[in-house]
XYZ file of C-alpha atoms in Angstrom:
404
model
C -24.065 23.632 33.365
C -26.380 23.371 30.431
C -26.682 20.070 28.189
C -25.100 22.153 25.237
C -22.499 23.177 27.749
C -21.395 19.538 28.424
C -21.619 18.622 24.658
C -18.987 21.361 23.916
C -16.789 20.621 26.224
C -16.945 16.882 25.517
C -16.138 17.973 21.829
C -13.141 19.843 23.070
C -11.733 16.808 24.993
C -11.881 14.280 21.943
C -10.321 17.042 19.785
C -7.541 17.652 22.221
C -7.286 14.167 22.647
C -6.861 13.296 18.764
C -4.083 16.024 18.600
C -2.017 14.338 21.218
C -2.231 10.852 19.569
C -1.206 12.450 16.451
C 1.821 13.880 17.634
C 4.888 11.446 17.005
C 7.454 10.813 19.819
C 10.858 12.167 18.819
C 13.547 9.590 17.196
C 15.279 8.103 20.171
C 17.191 5.523 18.185
C 19.609 7.425 16.245
C 21.539 5.232 13.581
C 24.629 6.563 15.430
C 23.726 5.188 18.758
C 23.280 9.084 20.028
C 23.739 10.110 23.643
C 21.910 8.248 26.314
C 21.092 11.539 28.077
C 19.925 13.339 25.013
C 17.568 10.765 24.282
C 16.380 10.255 27.766
C 15.514 14.364 27.877
C 13.771 14.109 24.648
C 11.665 11.228 25.747
C 10.468 12.926 28.807
C 9.986 16.297 27.290
C 7.588 14.363 24.858
C 5.948 12.569 27.904
C 5.303 15.689 29.580
C 4.026 17.692 26.679
C 1.455 14.685 26.286
C -0.121 15.262 29.830
C 0.681 18.855 30.456
C 1.552 19.994 33.970
C 1.845 18.359 37.226
C -0.179 16.395 39.650
C 0.323 17.743 43.438
C -0.037 15.327 46.090
C -1.323 17.681 48.307
C -4.226 18.904 45.951
C -4.828 15.407 44.219
C -5.298 13.083 47.424
C -4.678 15.435 50.096
C -1.484 14.451 51.559
C -0.527 16.732 54.260
C 3.060 17.272 54.629
C 3.137 17.874 58.152
C 5.042 14.884 59.467
C 2.083 14.070 61.699
C -0.513 12.452 59.277
C 0.439 9.689 57.574
C 0.343 10.471 53.910
C 1.056 6.674 52.394
C -2.277 6.567 51.080
C -2.208 9.988 49.652
C 0.955 9.653 47.892
C 0.203 6.400 46.481
C -3.317 7.346 45.281
C -1.507 10.225 43.274
C 0.740 7.947 41.621
C -2.216 5.626 40.678
C -4.292 8.761 39.111
C -1.393 10.190 37.484
C -1.307 9.443 33.606
C 1.373 7.585 32.246
C 4.575 10.491 31.677
C 3.209 12.723 34.570
C 5.093 14.772 36.850
C 3.841 14.092 40.446
C 5.003 16.997 42.531
C 5.703 17.217 46.330
C 5.473 20.729 47.646
C 8.048 21.566 50.104
C 6.648 21.970 53.337
C 8.403 23.212 56.965
C 8.167 19.284 58.013
C 7.695 16.236 56.235
C 5.508 13.613 54.440
C 5.474 10.940 56.639
C 4.959 7.412 55.398
C 4.648 3.782 57.039
C 4.936 1.565 53.805
C 6.596 1.192 50.448
C 5.193 3.768 47.339
C 4.981 1.765 44.200
C 5.917 3.594 41.036
C 4.576 1.104 38.329
C 4.367 3.548 35.273
C 6.722 6.121 33.391
C 6.686 9.214 35.936
C 8.439 11.948 37.155
C 8.774 12.404 40.960
C 9.899 15.761 41.842
C 10.163 18.021 44.688
C 12.445 21.036 45.713
C 13.927 19.594 48.844
C 10.554 18.282 49.906
C 11.284 15.614 52.476
C 9.455 12.173 52.545
C 10.211 10.221 55.970
C 9.883 6.384 56.293
C 8.790 5.506 59.690
C 8.815 1.949 60.041
C 12.195 0.011 60.286
C 13.229 -2.499 57.492
C 10.743 -1.014 54.960
C 11.575 0.711 51.658
C 10.597 3.858 50.522
C 9.875 4.050 46.605
C 9.737 0.765 45.008
C 10.362 1.263 41.087
C 8.946 -1.801 38.972
C 8.493 0.818 35.528
C 10.915 1.995 32.718
C 11.242 5.537 32.371
C 11.155 6.767 36.130
C 12.741 10.063 37.287
C 13.169 10.912 41.041
C 14.300 14.555 41.298
C 14.963 16.946 44.202
C 13.549 14.924 47.093
C 14.796 14.169 50.362
C 14.462 10.744 51.598
C 15.151 9.751 55.200
C 14.976 6.481 56.898
C 14.703 5.094 60.234
C 18.395 3.500 60.138
C 18.148 0.163 61.532
C 21.718 -1.237 61.285
C 22.349 -4.067 59.206
C 18.628 -4.287 58.034
C 19.490 -4.389 54.320
C 15.566 -4.162 53.157
C 15.709 -0.515 54.480
C 16.018 1.118 50.887
C 15.426 4.836 50.130
C 15.047 3.640 46.394
C 14.641 0.198 45.090
C 14.519 -0.583 41.532
C 14.552 -4.299 40.327
C 14.236 -5.440 36.891
C 12.394 -8.821 36.375
C 15.699 -10.230 34.392
C 18.467 -9.579 32.187
C 16.359 -9.980 29.297
C 13.568 -7.885 30.495
C 15.139 -5.183 32.349
C 13.941 -1.731 33.776
C 15.313 0.956 31.437
C 15.747 4.818 31.322
C 16.157 5.560 35.212
C 17.074 8.749 36.604
C 17.795 9.843 40.066
C 18.693 13.359 40.108
C 19.498 15.870 42.999
C 18.118 13.587 45.462
C 19.123 13.928 49.184
C 19.311 10.278 50.989
C 20.014 9.770 54.432
C 19.444 7.542 57.503
C 19.142 4.151 55.831
C 19.954 0.786 57.506
C 20.470 -1.175 53.895
C 21.233 1.206 50.538
C 20.480 4.645 49.532
C 19.798 2.964 46.341
C 19.715 -0.577 45.254
C 19.016 -1.653 41.354
C 19.364 -4.650 39.492
C 18.588 -5.597 35.878
C 18.332 -1.906 34.932
C 19.888 -0.160 31.669
C 20.478 3.082 30.324
C 20.393 4.775 33.861
C 21.743 8.028 35.492
C 22.081 8.508 39.080
C 23.917 11.593 39.568
C 24.225 14.707 41.662
C 22.810 13.286 44.607
C 23.863 13.687 48.427
C 23.991 10.108 50.233
C 24.900 9.966 53.954
C 24.662 7.697 56.783
C 24.066 4.653 55.273
C 24.825 1.267 56.712
C 25.850 -0.894 53.787
C 25.910 0.876 50.491
C 24.884 4.119 49.323
C 24.480 3.185 45.599
C 24.471 -0.454 44.347
C 23.808 -1.827 41.342
C 23.759 -5.547 39.938
C 23.988 -6.758 36.450
C 23.151 -3.004 35.281
C 24.234 -1.785 31.843
C 25.094 1.420 30.389
C 24.750 4.365 32.574
C 26.279 6.635 35.004
C 26.981 7.277 38.723
C 28.561 10.636 38.890
C 28.799 13.821 40.621
C 27.386 12.251 43.698
C 28.109 13.068 47.197
C 28.400 10.395 49.609
C 29.608 10.614 53.377
C 29.304 8.040 56.235
C 28.669 4.489 55.055
C 28.952 2.660 58.460
C 29.120 -1.016 58.598
C 32.152 -1.991 60.882
C 35.557 -3.261 59.941
C 35.726 -6.052 57.733
C 32.236 -6.024 56.835
C 31.649 -5.009 53.365
C 30.533 -1.298 53.086
C 30.443 0.789 49.942
C 29.966 4.137 48.505
C 29.603 3.114 44.865
C 29.640 -0.426 43.863
C 28.774 -2.203 40.585
C 28.437 -6.111 40.485
C 26.449 -8.931 39.137
C 23.759 -11.276 40.391
C 24.938 -14.604 40.979
C 22.436 -17.238 41.576
C 23.553 -18.558 38.711
C 26.816 -18.839 36.779
C 25.321 -18.075 33.298
C 26.472 -14.712 32.095
C 23.757 -14.499 29.614
C 21.204 -14.670 32.265
C 23.000 -12.753 35.081
C 25.375 -10.643 33.151
C 28.471 -8.449 34.322
C 28.032 -4.764 34.820
C 29.215 -3.046 32.130
C 29.484 0.193 30.238
C 29.152 2.372 33.230
C 31.188 6.090 34.096
C 31.680 6.696 37.742
C 33.100 10.267 37.471
C 33.578 12.994 39.841
C 32.080 11.601 43.043
C 33.130 12.516 46.603
C 33.167 9.634 48.783
C 34.263 10.035 52.547
C 34.069 8.193 55.773
C 33.713 4.752 55.074
C 36.050 3.096 57.965
C 34.774 -0.526 57.206
C 35.527 -1.063 53.384
C 35.409 0.554 50.086
C 34.649 3.909 48.623
C 34.459 2.866 45.091
C 34.103 -1.028 43.504
C 33.354 -3.262 40.774
C 32.794 -6.840 41.130
C 33.625 -8.275 37.609
C 32.627 -5.211 35.695
C 33.294 -4.591 32.119
C 34.208 -1.488 30.479
C 34.058 0.423 33.475
C 35.275 3.699 33.900
C 36.435 5.339 37.174
C 37.547 8.903 36.552
C 38.315 12.264 38.594
C 36.689 10.949 41.871
C 38.072 12.366 45.141
C 38.224 9.618 47.973
C 39.112 10.268 51.541
C 38.816 8.611 54.895
C 38.246 5.277 53.494
C 39.427 1.862 54.868
C 40.043 0.738 51.197
C 40.085 3.283 48.281
C 38.819 1.644 44.833
C 38.589 -2.012 44.273
C 38.230 -3.672 41.027
C 37.750 -7.525 41.769
C 36.469 -10.878 40.904
C 32.736 -12.363 41.398
C 32.375 -15.976 43.078
C 30.440 -18.619 41.310
C 26.944 -19.134 42.452
C 27.881 -21.823 44.777
C 30.269 -19.340 46.618
C 33.147 -21.719 46.564
C 35.586 -20.244 44.013
C 35.997 -16.970 42.353
C 34.646 -17.224 38.600
C 34.761 -13.931 36.596
C 37.223 -11.253 36.683
C 36.929 -7.655 35.582
C 37.731 -6.560 31.979
C 38.641 -3.263 30.334
C 38.350 -0.996 33.546
C 39.921 2.232 33.731
C 41.031 4.231 36.786
C 41.824 7.419 35.897
C 42.885 10.848 37.629
C 41.214 10.027 40.931
C 42.613 11.394 44.455
C 42.746 8.893 47.306
C 43.985 9.776 50.704
C 43.154 7.562 53.772
C 43.727 10.471 56.150
C 45.451 8.094 58.516
C 48.800 8.505 59.749
C 49.508 4.735 60.269
C 48.068 3.765 57.057
C 45.056 1.192 56.598
C 44.273 -2.281 56.265
C 43.018 -1.995 52.894
C 44.975 -0.993 49.657
C 44.457 2.438 47.961
C 43.743 0.791 44.301
C 43.209 -3.020 44.480
C 43.065 -5.083 41.322
C 42.306 -8.673 41.371
C 41.521 -11.235 38.738
C 39.765 -14.714 39.677
C 41.369 -17.606 41.168
C 40.453 -20.897 42.944
C 40.618 -21.580 46.712
C 43.984 -23.385 45.774
C 45.122 -19.892 44.032
C 44.994 -21.689 40.740
C 44.254 -18.701 38.247
C 40.384 -19.072 36.667
C 40.411 -15.687 34.685
C 42.676 -12.941 34.249
C 41.689 -9.355 35.197
C 42.346 -7.941 31.524
C 42.299 -4.486 29.967
C 43.092 -2.800 33.456
C 44.466 1.053 33.241
C 45.742 2.696 36.339
C 47.023 5.959 35.421
C 47.062 9.823 36.633
C 45.953 8.920 40.217
C 46.976 10.293 43.393
C 47.095 7.928 46.229
C 48.050 8.928 49.898
C 48.546 6.690 53.006
C 47.225 3.303 52.212
C 48.324 0.180 52.879
C 48.937 -1.753 56.397
C 52.366 -1.549 57.678
C 51.628 -4.865 59.621
C 50.676 -6.986 56.396
C 53.564 -7.413 53.814
C 50.632 -7.948 50.905
C 49.080 -4.806 49.403
C 49.870 -1.305 49.369
C 48.968 1.848 47.545
C 48.326 -0.049 44.468
C 47.736 -3.805 44.350
C 47.703 -6.407 41.253
C 47.014 -9.755 41.273
C 45.971 -12.169 38.343
C 46.210 -9.654 35.769
C 47.032 -9.378 32.090
C 48.194 -6.797 30.368
C 47.631 -4.216 32.680
C 48.931 -0.498 32.632
C 50.071 1.321 35.628
C 51.465 4.734 34.778
C 51.996 8.405 35.976
C 50.544 8.069 39.521
C 51.643 9.743 42.663
C 52.035 7.818 45.736
C 52.756 9.344 48.882
C 53.230 7.850 52.425
C 51.985 4.389 51.789
C 51.568 2.289 54.568
C 53.816 -0.405 53.111
C 54.686 -0.927 49.423
C 54.135 1.714 47.032
C 53.243 -0.560 44.114
C 53.087 -4.303 44.528
C 52.659 -6.636 41.661
C 51.669 -10.308 43.271
C 51.297 -13.769 41.711
C 49.858 -14.340 38.337
C 50.580 -11.172 36.302
């Protein structure tokens, strides 16, 4: 290329760069608060328009996707090379992208693949570690080793530094996750998130677990086979709070989250849907089958673990269908509501603003245990339980225990 051609090309880059810099981002802070999904789509469209096109992990850094070559370095190199707001594309292959270490996502990016499989081959190891806001993971298949009880095995791990400096605008959409010894998706100190339309199966501890997370959705997910054994906690979807300190300003309740239209099945050891001391949580239109406990809205312990400390507040459980599929009932309740009390049963905090309405609950409650049933309440104030259909309870239909 001649020196004149090089100069012209350089000038064109400068012109395009100045045009991009002059483009203003969309207004994502409407006076009325707006809709979080609309805001997120607008921002990502803006970021994608700036960079134009996707970066292919095969062409940028030579990822093979043959399930033989180790693609860890190539995938990480593509992410490093990608400008902020870019799309990193994983072309689907007949095999998989084999990795042996965590892949870090430390800038706003979209990771996208039309069913492309990424397989973590090392036990007790995460796959994607997200440390940035404005990250989307969509359309990928993430497969682990599933060493049971190895809680560091996580398909997607998103950990914000603190409640004061959270990761924001996380989207996990249309992802298939299977075969992990800890979590499918683990996220803490995250706000404005959407974990929707995913298929998660064969997980040991929790398919989706959020700790001290605010404003989001976990909806339209298909969750099957969370395998931690009886009386060892296992969750389809759980929202809790971090509890290394008792301060709610440092470690707040999970709040303002909608769990909607999830299908959760085969959790023989514990619960389908759960919030520990959540606030303004809506659990609506979910289908739960073959789980030991259906839905729990419960308390959080203090940092020392010596007493219950915080109770759930303003939680709605509406129009859900729950069936244990057990002809002899289960050892757990269909819908379980508990406030916080001390070890001597002294009330610490009421569960307030609880609504249980329009649900169908079948075959829950332990016939050998006089405490519990299809719907169980303890330490509540102002709870509303109405218009539910209860069939074949193992023991009580509705049991209102102490301090209500």
